[in-house]
Short mmCIF file of C-alpha atoms and ligand atoms in Angstrom, two decimals:
data_model
loop_
_atom_site.label_atom_id
_atom_site.label_comp_id
_atom_site.label_asym_id
_atom_site.label_seq_id
_atom_site.Cartn_x
_atom_site.Cartn_y
_atom_site.Cartn_z
CA MET M 1 12.08 60.88 -9.82
CA SER M 2 13.29 63.19 -12.60
CA THR M 3 16.56 62.35 -14.25
CA GLU M 4 16.31 64.60 -17.31
CA THR M 5 19.51 66.48 -18.06
CA THR M 6 19.20 69.77 -19.80
CA VAL M 7 22.38 71.60 -18.90
CA GLN M 8 26.03 70.79 -19.14
CA LEU M 9 27.66 72.15 -15.99
CA ASP M 10 30.75 74.33 -16.42
CA ARG M 11 33.45 72.55 -14.38
CA ASN M 12 35.60 75.73 -14.06
CA ARG M 13 32.62 77.61 -12.67
CA ILE M 14 31.99 74.86 -10.11
CA ARG M 15 35.59 75.02 -8.93
CA THR M 16 35.50 78.84 -8.72
CA LEU M 17 32.35 78.67 -6.65
CA ILE M 18 33.91 76.00 -4.38
CA ASP M 19 36.89 78.28 -3.75
CA ARG M 20 34.68 81.26 -3.07
CA GLU M 21 32.39 79.32 -0.68
CA ALA M 22 35.30 77.64 1.13
CA ALA M 23 36.93 81.03 1.77
CA ARG M 24 33.61 82.32 3.03
CA LEU M 25 33.17 79.37 5.41
CA ASP M 26 36.71 79.87 6.75
CA GLU M 27 35.83 83.46 7.58
CA ARG M 28 32.63 82.47 9.36
CA THR M 29 34.23 79.74 11.47
CA GLN M 30 37.27 81.38 13.03
CA ALA M 31 36.29 80.18 16.53
CA SER M 32 36.28 76.64 15.14
CA ALA M 33 39.69 77.29 13.72
CA ASP M 34 40.89 78.33 17.18
CA MET M 35 39.25 75.34 18.80
CA TYR M 36 40.97 73.11 16.29
CA LYS M 37 44.39 74.53 17.20
CA ARG M 38 43.72 73.62 20.82
CA ALA M 39 41.93 70.33 20.20
CA ARG M 40 44.55 68.76 18.05
CA GLN M 41 47.09 69.02 20.88
CA ALA M 42 45.16 66.42 22.80
CA LEU M 43 42.60 64.83 20.45
CA SER M 44 44.04 63.06 17.46
CA GLY M 45 43.20 65.22 14.46
CA GLY M 46 41.26 67.48 16.83
CA VAL M 47 38.20 65.26 16.80
CA ALA M 48 36.58 62.35 18.69
CA SER M 49 35.96 60.29 15.52
CA SER M 50 37.60 60.52 12.09
CA TYR M 51 34.17 61.00 10.62
CA GLN M 52 34.11 64.42 12.33
CA ALA M 53 37.44 65.54 10.77
CA ARG M 54 37.53 68.07 8.01
CA ASP M 55 40.00 70.28 6.16
CA PRO M 56 41.03 72.93 7.03
CA TRP M 57 39.34 72.42 10.36
CA PRO M 58 36.23 70.75 11.75
CA ILE M 59 33.11 72.75 12.72
CA TYR M 60 32.68 72.55 16.54
CA LEU M 61 29.15 72.80 17.89
CA THR M 62 27.87 74.03 21.22
CA THR M 63 24.14 73.45 21.51
CA GLY M 64 21.04 72.17 19.83
CA GLU M 65 17.37 73.08 20.23
CA GLY M 66 14.73 71.31 18.26
CA ALA M 67 15.66 71.63 14.57
CA VAL M 68 18.48 74.09 15.19
CA VAL M 69 22.14 73.85 16.19
CA TYR M 70 24.76 76.50 17.01
CA ASP M 71 28.46 76.32 16.40
CA VAL M 72 31.25 77.85 18.50
CA ASP M 73 31.19 80.96 16.27
CA GLY M 74 27.54 81.47 17.17
CA ASN M 75 26.27 80.52 13.71
CA ARG M 76 22.68 79.34 13.95
CA MET M 77 21.83 76.53 11.51
CA TRP M 78 18.89 74.31 10.66
CA ASP M 79 20.21 70.86 11.42
CA PHE M 80 19.86 68.43 8.50
CA HIS M 81 22.87 66.37 9.71
CA ASN M 82 21.13 65.42 12.97
CA GLY M 83 24.03 63.48 14.43
CA PHE M 84 24.49 61.21 11.39
CA GLY M 85 20.80 60.47 11.45
CA SER M 86 20.40 59.88 15.19
CA MET M 87 18.31 62.86 16.21
CA VAL M 88 14.96 62.24 14.54
CA GLN M 89 13.45 63.38 17.88
CA GLY M 90 15.05 66.88 17.47
CA HIS M 91 17.57 68.32 19.90
CA ALA M 92 16.73 68.55 23.59
CA ASN M 93 13.30 67.06 22.93
CA PRO M 94 11.32 67.89 26.09
CA ALA M 95 10.05 64.29 26.58
CA ILE M 96 13.59 62.88 26.40
CA VAL M 97 15.10 65.66 28.55
CA LYS M 98 12.46 64.92 31.26
CA ALA M 99 12.98 61.15 31.08
CA VAL M 100 16.78 61.42 31.33
CA ALA M 101 16.64 64.05 34.06
CA GLU M 102 14.31 61.89 36.15
CA ARG M 103 16.38 58.79 35.57
CA VAL M 104 19.76 60.37 36.29
CA ALA M 105 18.76 61.09 39.86
CA LEU M 106 17.80 57.45 40.39
CA GLY M 107 21.20 56.00 39.38
CA THR M 108 22.75 55.90 35.96
CA HIS M 109 24.26 52.45 35.74
CA PHE M 110 23.92 49.07 37.37
CA ALA M 111 24.80 46.49 34.76
CA ALA M 112 21.44 45.01 35.68
CA THR M 113 18.30 45.20 33.53
CA THR M 114 15.73 47.89 34.40
CA GLU M 115 12.06 47.77 33.62
CA ASP M 116 12.57 50.42 30.93
CA GLY M 117 14.75 47.91 29.10
CA VAL M 118 12.00 45.32 29.24
CA PHE M 119 9.48 47.84 27.99
CA VAL M 120 11.71 48.96 25.07
CA ALA M 121 12.22 45.33 24.00
CA GLU M 122 8.47 44.74 24.12
CA GLU M 123 7.91 47.81 21.94
CA LEU M 124 10.49 46.66 19.41
CA VAL M 125 8.84 43.25 19.24
CA ARG M 126 5.61 45.01 18.45
CA ARG M 127 7.10 47.29 15.81
CA TRP M 128 9.34 44.74 14.03
CA GLY M 129 7.47 41.47 14.65
CA LEU M 130 10.72 39.86 15.74
CA PRO M 131 10.27 38.15 19.10
CA ARG M 132 13.68 38.42 20.86
CA TRP M 133 15.96 41.46 21.44
CA ARG M 134 19.21 42.43 23.07
CA PHE M 135 20.78 45.82 23.63
CA LEU M 136 24.15 47.34 22.89
CA ASN M 137 25.67 50.80 22.67
CA SER M 138 26.19 51.55 18.95
CA GLY M 139 25.49 50.39 15.47
CA SER M 140 28.91 48.78 15.15
CA GLU M 141 28.28 46.66 18.23
CA ALA M 142 24.89 45.71 16.86
CA THR M 143 26.19 44.49 13.51
CA MET M 144 29.19 42.81 15.20
CA ASP M 145 26.96 40.76 17.48
CA ALA M 146 24.35 40.04 14.79
CA ILE M 147 27.09 38.52 12.62
CA ARG M 148 28.50 36.55 15.53
CA ILE M 149 25.05 35.18 16.36
CA ALA M 150 24.54 34.12 12.68
CA ARG M 151 27.99 32.47 12.72
CA GLY M 152 27.26 30.74 16.06
CA LEU M 153 23.89 29.50 14.80
CA THR M 154 25.13 28.14 11.47
CA GLY M 155 28.65 27.11 12.41
CA ARG M 156 29.85 28.96 9.23
CA GLU M 157 32.40 31.75 8.96
CA THR M 158 31.93 33.42 5.58
CA ILE M 159 29.47 36.33 5.40
CA VAL M 160 27.96 38.21 2.42
CA LYS M 161 27.54 41.98 2.34
CA ILE M 162 26.64 44.54 -0.29
CA PHE M 163 29.50 46.27 -2.02
CA GLY M 164 29.70 49.90 -0.89
CA SER M 165 27.58 49.46 2.20
CA TYR M 166 28.77 50.66 5.57
CA HIS M 167 27.86 48.63 8.64
CA GLY M 168 30.14 50.06 11.29
CA HIS M 169 33.81 49.99 12.22
CA HIS M 170 34.58 46.40 13.27
CA ASP M 171 36.77 44.19 11.16
CA ALA M 172 34.14 41.91 9.65
CA VAL M 173 32.30 44.79 7.93
CA MET M 174 35.15 47.26 7.23
CA VAL M 175 35.42 45.54 3.85
CA SER M 176 34.61 46.71 0.33
CA ILE M 177 33.19 50.09 1.18
CA GLY M 178 34.44 53.35 -0.34
CA VAL M 179 37.23 51.93 -2.48
CA GLU M 180 38.60 53.05 -5.83
CA TYR M 181 36.38 51.90 -8.67
CA ALA M 182 39.25 50.26 -10.56
CA ARG M 183 39.91 47.86 -7.67
CA ILE M 184 36.46 46.46 -7.09
CA GLY M 185 36.83 43.51 -9.46
CA ASP M 186 34.26 42.08 -11.77
CA ARG M 187 30.62 42.21 -10.75
CA GLU M 188 30.25 38.39 -10.37
CA ASN M 189 33.33 38.24 -8.16
CA TYR M 190 33.85 41.50 -6.35
CA ALA M 191 37.03 41.76 -4.29
CA SER M 192 37.11 41.69 -0.46
CA LEU M 193 39.03 44.88 0.14
CA PRO M 194 39.91 46.04 3.68
CA TYR M 195 38.69 49.57 4.33
CA GLY M 196 41.74 51.29 5.78
CA ALA M 197 44.76 49.82 7.54
CA GLY M 198 44.61 47.45 10.51
CA ILE M 199 42.07 44.98 9.14
CA PRO M 200 43.61 41.49 8.98
CA ALA M 201 43.52 40.05 5.44
CA ALA M 202 42.28 36.74 6.87
CA VAL M 203 39.23 38.51 8.34
CA ALA M 204 38.54 40.61 5.22
CA GLU M 205 38.53 37.48 3.06
CA LEU M 206 35.69 36.05 5.10
CA THR M 207 33.49 38.97 3.97
CA VAL M 208 32.24 38.56 0.39
CA PRO M 209 30.66 41.54 -1.36
CA VAL M 210 27.90 41.36 -3.92
CA PRO M 211 26.12 44.19 -5.85
CA PHE M 212 22.95 45.82 -4.47
CA ASN M 213 19.73 45.36 -6.42
CA ASP M 214 20.91 42.20 -8.15
CA ALA M 215 19.54 39.08 -6.53
CA GLY M 216 20.81 36.93 -9.41
CA ALA M 217 24.43 38.00 -8.80
CA MET M 218 23.96 37.36 -5.06
CA GLU M 219 22.63 33.86 -5.65
CA ARG M 220 25.33 32.96 -8.13
CA ARG M 221 28.04 34.12 -5.74
CA ILE M 222 26.48 32.12 -2.92
CA GLU M 223 26.39 29.05 -5.21
CA ARG M 224 30.10 29.44 -5.94
CA LEU M 225 30.86 29.87 -2.24
CA GLU M 226 28.97 26.70 -1.45
CA ALA M 227 30.90 24.82 -4.17
CA GLU M 228 34.12 26.08 -2.48
CA ASP M 229 32.84 24.83 0.84
CA ARG M 230 32.41 28.43 2.07
CA LYS M 231 28.65 28.64 2.46
CA PRO M 232 27.84 31.94 4.14
CA ALA M 233 26.40 32.27 7.64
CA CYS M 234 24.47 35.40 6.73
CA VAL M 235 23.72 38.16 4.31
CA ILE M 236 23.97 41.55 6.01
CA MET M 237 22.47 44.45 4.13
CA GLU M 238 20.49 47.64 4.32
CA ALA M 239 17.05 47.22 2.79
CA ALA M 240 17.52 50.69 1.31
CA MET M 241 21.13 51.75 1.03
CA MET M 242 21.71 54.88 3.12
CA ASN M 243 25.43 55.42 2.67
CA LEU M 244 25.49 56.23 -1.09
CA GLY M 245 22.87 58.92 -0.64
CA VAL M 246 19.66 56.94 -0.64
CA VAL M 247 19.38 53.97 -2.97
CA LEU M 248 15.99 52.25 -2.96
CA PRO M 249 15.49 48.54 -3.55
CA GLU M 250 14.09 47.85 -7.01
CA ASP M 251 10.66 46.17 -7.12
CA GLY M 252 10.90 42.55 -6.05
CA TYR M 253 14.57 42.67 -5.06
CA LEU M 254 14.13 42.27 -1.29
CA GLU M 255 11.54 39.55 -1.80
CA GLU M 256 14.01 37.63 -3.96
CA VAL M 257 16.80 38.03 -1.42
CA ARG M 258 14.46 36.78 1.26
CA GLU M 259 13.51 33.79 -0.80
CA ILE M 260 17.15 32.91 -1.70
CA THR M 261 18.40 33.18 1.87
CA LYS M 262 15.50 31.21 3.28
CA ARG M 263 15.76 28.41 0.69
CA ARG M 264 19.51 28.13 1.33
CA GLY M 265 19.42 28.34 5.13
CA ILE M 266 21.33 31.63 5.32
CA VAL M 267 20.49 34.16 8.01
CA LEU M 268 19.20 37.43 6.53
CA ILE M 269 20.18 40.52 8.57
CA PHE M 270 18.65 43.88 7.78
CA ASP M 271 21.01 46.50 9.14
CA GLU M 272 18.49 49.16 10.14
CA VAL M 273 20.92 51.40 11.98
CA LYS M 274 19.97 54.21 9.65
CA THR M 275 16.53 53.19 8.45
CA GLY M 276 15.09 51.81 11.70
CA LEU M 277 12.77 54.25 13.47
CA ALA M 278 13.73 56.90 10.92
CA ILE M 279 11.73 55.82 7.86
CA ALA M 280 8.76 54.22 9.63
CA ALA M 281 7.71 53.09 13.10
CA GLY M 282 8.91 49.60 12.21
CA GLY M 283 11.74 50.77 9.89
CA ALA M 284 12.50 49.25 6.50
CA THR M 285 11.02 46.00 7.60
CA GLU M 286 7.63 47.64 7.87
CA ARG M 287 8.10 50.03 4.93
CA PHE M 288 9.13 47.34 2.41
CA GLY M 289 7.08 44.49 3.95
CA VAL M 290 9.91 41.93 3.90
CA LYS M 291 10.86 40.31 7.18
CA PRO M 292 14.47 39.35 7.80
CA ASP M 293 15.72 36.87 10.44
CA MET M 294 17.52 39.62 12.30
CA VAL M 295 17.55 43.37 12.54
CA THR M 296 20.16 45.76 13.88
CA LEU M 297 19.18 49.14 15.30
CA ALA M 298 21.11 52.10 16.78
CA LYS M 299 21.10 55.89 16.03
CA THR M 300 17.45 56.97 16.37
CA LEU M 301 16.81 54.32 19.02
CA GLY M 302 18.63 56.23 21.76
CA GLY M 303 17.37 59.74 21.04
CA GLY M 304 20.92 60.99 21.29
CA LEU M 305 22.23 58.57 23.89
CA PRO M 306 24.50 55.74 22.71
CA ALA M 307 22.21 52.83 21.91
CA GLY M 308 22.09 49.71 19.80
CA ALA M 309 19.85 46.66 19.55
CA VAL M 310 19.78 43.32 17.85
CA GLY M 311 16.42 41.65 17.24
CA GLY M 312 15.85 38.16 15.89
CA SER M 313 13.63 35.18 15.43
CA GLU M 314 13.42 32.69 18.28
CA GLU M 315 15.52 30.22 16.32
CA VAL M 316 18.31 32.71 15.64
CA MET M 317 18.35 34.08 19.18
CA SER M 318 18.29 30.58 20.69
CA VAL M 319 22.11 30.55 20.55
CA VAL M 320 22.17 33.59 22.82
CA GLU M 321 19.64 32.08 25.20
CA ASP M 322 21.44 28.70 25.45
CA GLY M 323 24.71 30.52 26.14
CA SER M 324 26.62 29.19 23.15
CA VAL M 325 27.07 32.75 21.76
CA TYR M 326 28.13 35.39 24.29
CA GLN M 327 26.10 38.53 23.70
CA VAL M 328 27.44 40.74 26.43
CA GLY M 329 28.53 44.24 27.40
CA THR M 330 28.93 46.28 30.58
CA TYR M 331 26.71 49.12 29.33
CA ASN M 332 24.11 47.03 27.46
CA GLY M 333 20.60 48.25 28.43
CA ASN M 334 22.06 51.23 30.38
CA PRO M 335 19.27 52.81 32.46
CA LEU M 336 19.71 56.32 31.01
CA THR M 337 19.65 55.05 27.44
CA MET M 338 16.63 52.91 28.06
CA ALA M 339 14.74 55.76 29.75
CA ALA M 340 15.49 57.93 26.70
CA ALA M 341 14.49 55.15 24.26
CA ARG M 342 11.21 54.54 26.16
CA ALA M 343 10.27 58.20 26.19
CA SER M 344 11.17 58.40 22.50
CA LEU M 345 9.13 55.37 21.49
CA THR M 346 6.05 56.25 23.50
CA GLN M 347 5.91 60.07 23.35
CA VAL M 348 7.95 61.19 20.36
CA LEU M 349 8.07 58.64 17.55
CA THR M 350 4.29 58.25 17.40
CA PRO M 351 2.13 57.57 14.32
CA GLU M 352 1.54 61.33 14.16
CA ALA M 353 5.33 61.96 14.10
CA TYR M 354 5.73 59.66 11.08
CA ARG M 355 2.92 61.43 9.29
CA HIS M 356 4.69 64.72 9.96
CA LEU M 357 8.06 63.34 8.71
CA ASP M 358 6.45 61.96 5.57
CA ALA M 359 4.73 65.27 4.82
CA LEU M 360 7.99 67.21 5.37
CA ASN M 361 9.83 64.83 3.19
CA ASP M 362 7.26 65.13 0.41
CA ARG M 363 7.67 68.89 0.68
CA ILE M 364 11.45 68.94 0.57
CA VAL M 365 11.64 66.35 -2.23
CA ALA M 366 9.09 68.26 -4.31
CA GLY M 367 10.96 71.51 -3.64
CA CYS M 368 14.28 70.01 -4.70
CA GLU M 369 12.73 68.35 -7.74
CA GLY M 370 11.30 71.74 -8.68
CA VAL M 371 14.75 73.32 -8.54
CA ILE M 372 16.28 70.52 -10.58
CA ALA M 373 13.56 70.88 -13.25
CA ARG M 374 13.74 74.72 -13.29
CA TYR M 375 17.50 74.84 -13.79
CA GLY M 376 17.86 71.62 -15.77
CA LEU M 377 20.37 70.20 -13.24
CA PRO M 378 21.61 66.63 -13.65
CA GLY M 379 20.21 64.99 -10.62
CA TYR M 380 17.18 63.84 -8.67
CA ALA M 381 15.80 64.02 -5.18
CA ILE M 382 14.71 61.02 -3.19
CA GLY M 383 13.14 60.76 0.25
CA LEU M 384 11.92 58.17 2.70
CA GLY M 385 10.49 59.22 6.10
CA ALA M 386 13.10 61.31 7.88
CA LYS M 387 15.80 60.48 5.28
CA GLY M 388 16.51 61.79 1.81
CA CYS M 389 19.02 63.41 -0.47
CA VAL M 390 19.64 65.13 -3.76
CA THR M 391 21.84 62.85 -5.85
CA PHE M 392 23.88 64.74 -8.39
CA SER M 393 23.95 62.16 -11.13
CA PRO M 394 22.43 62.22 -14.62
CA THR M 395 21.29 58.62 -14.26
CA LYS M 396 19.60 56.69 -11.52
CA ILE M 397 21.94 55.15 -8.94
CA VAL M 398 21.09 51.53 -8.18
CA ASP M 399 24.31 50.21 -6.69
CA TYR M 400 27.95 51.03 -5.96
CA GLU M 401 29.02 50.78 -9.59
CA SER M 402 26.47 53.28 -10.82
CA PHE M 403 27.28 55.47 -7.84
CA LYS M 404 30.95 55.55 -8.62
CA ALA M 405 30.36 55.99 -12.35
CA SER M 406 28.08 58.98 -12.12
CA GLN M 407 28.20 60.74 -8.78
CA ASP M 408 29.29 64.37 -9.09
CA VAL M 409 31.88 64.81 -6.35
CA GLU M 410 32.49 68.53 -7.01
CA VAL M 411 28.84 69.60 -7.05
CA THR M 412 28.24 67.63 -3.89
CA GLU M 413 31.10 69.43 -2.20
CA LEU M 414 29.80 72.79 -3.42
CA ALA M 415 26.36 71.99 -2.13
CA TRP M 416 27.73 71.26 1.36
CA LEU M 417 29.69 74.57 1.40
CA PHE M 418 26.67 76.49 0.08
CA ASN M 419 24.51 74.98 2.82
CA MET M 420 26.93 75.73 5.59
CA ASN M 421 27.31 79.33 4.57
CA ARG M 422 23.56 79.86 4.53
CA GLY M 423 22.41 78.33 7.78
CA ILE M 424 21.98 74.67 6.79
CA PHE M 425 24.05 72.26 8.83
CA MET M 426 24.43 69.30 6.56
CA THR M 427 26.25 65.95 6.83
CA PRO M 428 29.58 66.23 5.05
CA GLY M 429 30.48 63.63 2.45
CA ARG M 430 29.04 62.82 -0.86
CA GLU M 431 27.52 59.56 0.36
CA GLU M 432 25.45 61.26 3.02
CA GLU M 433 21.80 62.14 3.15
CA TRP M 434 19.68 64.57 5.14
CA THR M 435 17.82 63.59 8.31
CA LEU M 436 14.69 65.46 9.30
CA SER M 437 13.43 65.54 12.84
CA VAL M 438 9.98 65.84 14.37
CA ALA M 439 10.97 69.41 15.30
CA HIS M 440 11.54 70.37 11.61
CA THR M 441 8.87 72.59 10.11
CA ASP M 442 7.88 73.76 6.64
CA GLU M 443 10.08 76.79 7.32
CA ALA M 444 13.13 74.56 7.88
CA VAL M 445 12.69 72.50 4.73
CA ASP M 446 11.82 75.59 2.69
CA ALA M 447 15.10 77.11 3.85
CA TYR M 448 16.90 74.04 2.54
CA VAL M 449 15.17 74.27 -0.86
CA GLN M 450 15.83 78.03 -1.01
CA VAL M 451 19.61 77.47 -0.58
CA PHE M 452 19.51 74.74 -3.21
CA ASP M 453 17.74 77.14 -5.53
CA GLU M 454 20.40 79.81 -4.99
CA MET M 455 23.15 77.32 -5.71
CA ALA M 456 21.38 76.08 -8.89
CA ALA M 457 20.95 79.67 -10.08
CA GLU M 458 24.67 80.43 -9.64
CA LEU M 459 25.75 77.12 -11.15
CA THR M 460 23.73 77.67 -14.28
CA ALA M 461 24.05 81.51 -14.59
C1 PLP T 501 23.92 51.23 8.16
C2 PLP T 501 24.90 51.43 9.33
N1 PLP T 501 25.23 50.39 10.10
C3 PLP T 501 26.04 50.56 11.14
C4 PLP T 501 26.63 51.76 11.42
C5 PLP T 501 27.55 51.92 12.58
O1 PLP T 501 26.94 52.60 13.60
P1 PLP T 501 27.82 53.32 14.76
O2 PLP T 501 28.50 54.46 14.10
O3 PLP T 501 26.83 53.70 15.80
O4 PLP T 501 28.78 52.31 15.26
C6 PLP T 501 26.27 52.87 10.64
C7 PLP T 501 26.86 54.22 10.92
O5 PLP T 501 26.70 55.17 10.22
C8 PLP T 501 25.40 52.70 9.55
O6 PLP T 501 25.08 53.75 8.76
#
C-alpha cells in the first residue's frame, strides 16, 4: 500500500473537470433522461430503491453479458458495479441461466424446502465450518434475523455495531452510519444516531456503535454497558469493512474481538453480505481465519436472484430449532434461488474461480498503484478477492473517523464520472468499491486502470 503524497491537487481544476464530465455524461445518457421523466410518474424518484437514485437522473440498464452491461442509450460498459457486489458470477452466467431455466419449468415456489436448499446448506457448512443454516431473501433480512436469534439466545436487547458500517435497512442497524462527523460523539462513547427518518429513537438507542480496528474501545464500551445493566446480545460487524471503500482489519484485531466476545458470552456475528463468497470460497471467515458464532450472507449467494442466509453454531441456532425464535418467511429457500445458488457454488465459484479473481485483483491493484505512484496522487489501492477500491486519502483509513477526516469527496465523484464516460460502469458513492466477476479478464481490468491513468494525467497536468 503506497500512501506517499507528492502533489497538491488543484481544487478548482477538480471542480472544472467534474463540470465537464457531468455535462458529457448528460449528453451520453439522454435515453436515461427520458426514462426518468416517465419513471418518476409511477416510481418514487424514478427508481426501485433510493440507492439507485442519482442527480440529474439515474442510469437505466437493459442487459448484461459476462463482464459487460448496456444502458438504455446503448452505451456498452465493463461492469465494476456488479449489482452492488452481487454478480461475482458475471451476468447471464451459462451455468446459472441453465439451472434457473430448468427449474422454472418445474415450479417456481412452494414454500416447502427443495433438495437444492438442502444441498446449498450442506455446501455452506463445508465452506464456513458453521453447522446450521437458514435462508432468507436479502442481506437486510439476514442481519435482522441474526440479531433476533442472538437476542433470543441471550435474553438481552442491546447490540453493538461498528460506527460507519452498513448492515441493511431494518431499524436495528440503520444507526450510526453515514452521519456528519461533528455529531458522532467521542470515540469512547459514540452516539446512537438514526440513519434517516422513521427509525424509532427507542430502537436506535439499543444499538451501540464502537470504532473499527480498536478492540480496546470495544471492550471498554461493553464493560460500561454491563455496568449499566445493558450487556449486549451480540457484536455485529464486517470482518473487513466494505462500505467505506475497503478497510482491512489490523493484525490481531479480529482475534481480540473473538476473544472478548467469547470471554463475555456475547454472540459474534460476521456480516458477510459483501465479503462472503466474494473474497474467498469461505468468505472473510476463511480469509482471516477467525470463526464467529454467526455469519450472514446475501448478494453473491444468489447469483443475481434475491438470496440471504444465516449460519450459526449449534448452540446459537438451537433457539431456532426449539421454536423460541421464529425464523420464517414465505420465500425463504425459494426453489429458483436455491437452484441458482447450487449452480453457482458447484460450477462457478470453484477454487479456480477464486484463483482467477485473486490474479485479476492483483493486476488491477498493481495497475492503480502504478498510476498513483506515477502521478504522485494522494491515495492507495486495496484489493481482496473480487473486491477492491482506490481510496483517495493521503493517509490510511482504518475506521470511520479516519475515513471522514481524509476521504476526498470531489476526486471520488470525478473518478465516477470519468469512469462512466469511458465505458466503466462503477458503483456510485464514495464509500463504494469495485466488484470483479469470474467473467472479467485482463482486458477489463486494464481498461479500468487506463481510465484511471487518464484521469490522473488530467488532474495533475
Ligand atoms: C455488509 C452489508 N450487510 C447487509 C446489507 C444489506 O443487504 P440488502 O441490500 O440485500 O438488504 C448490505 C448491502 O449493501 C451490506 O453491504
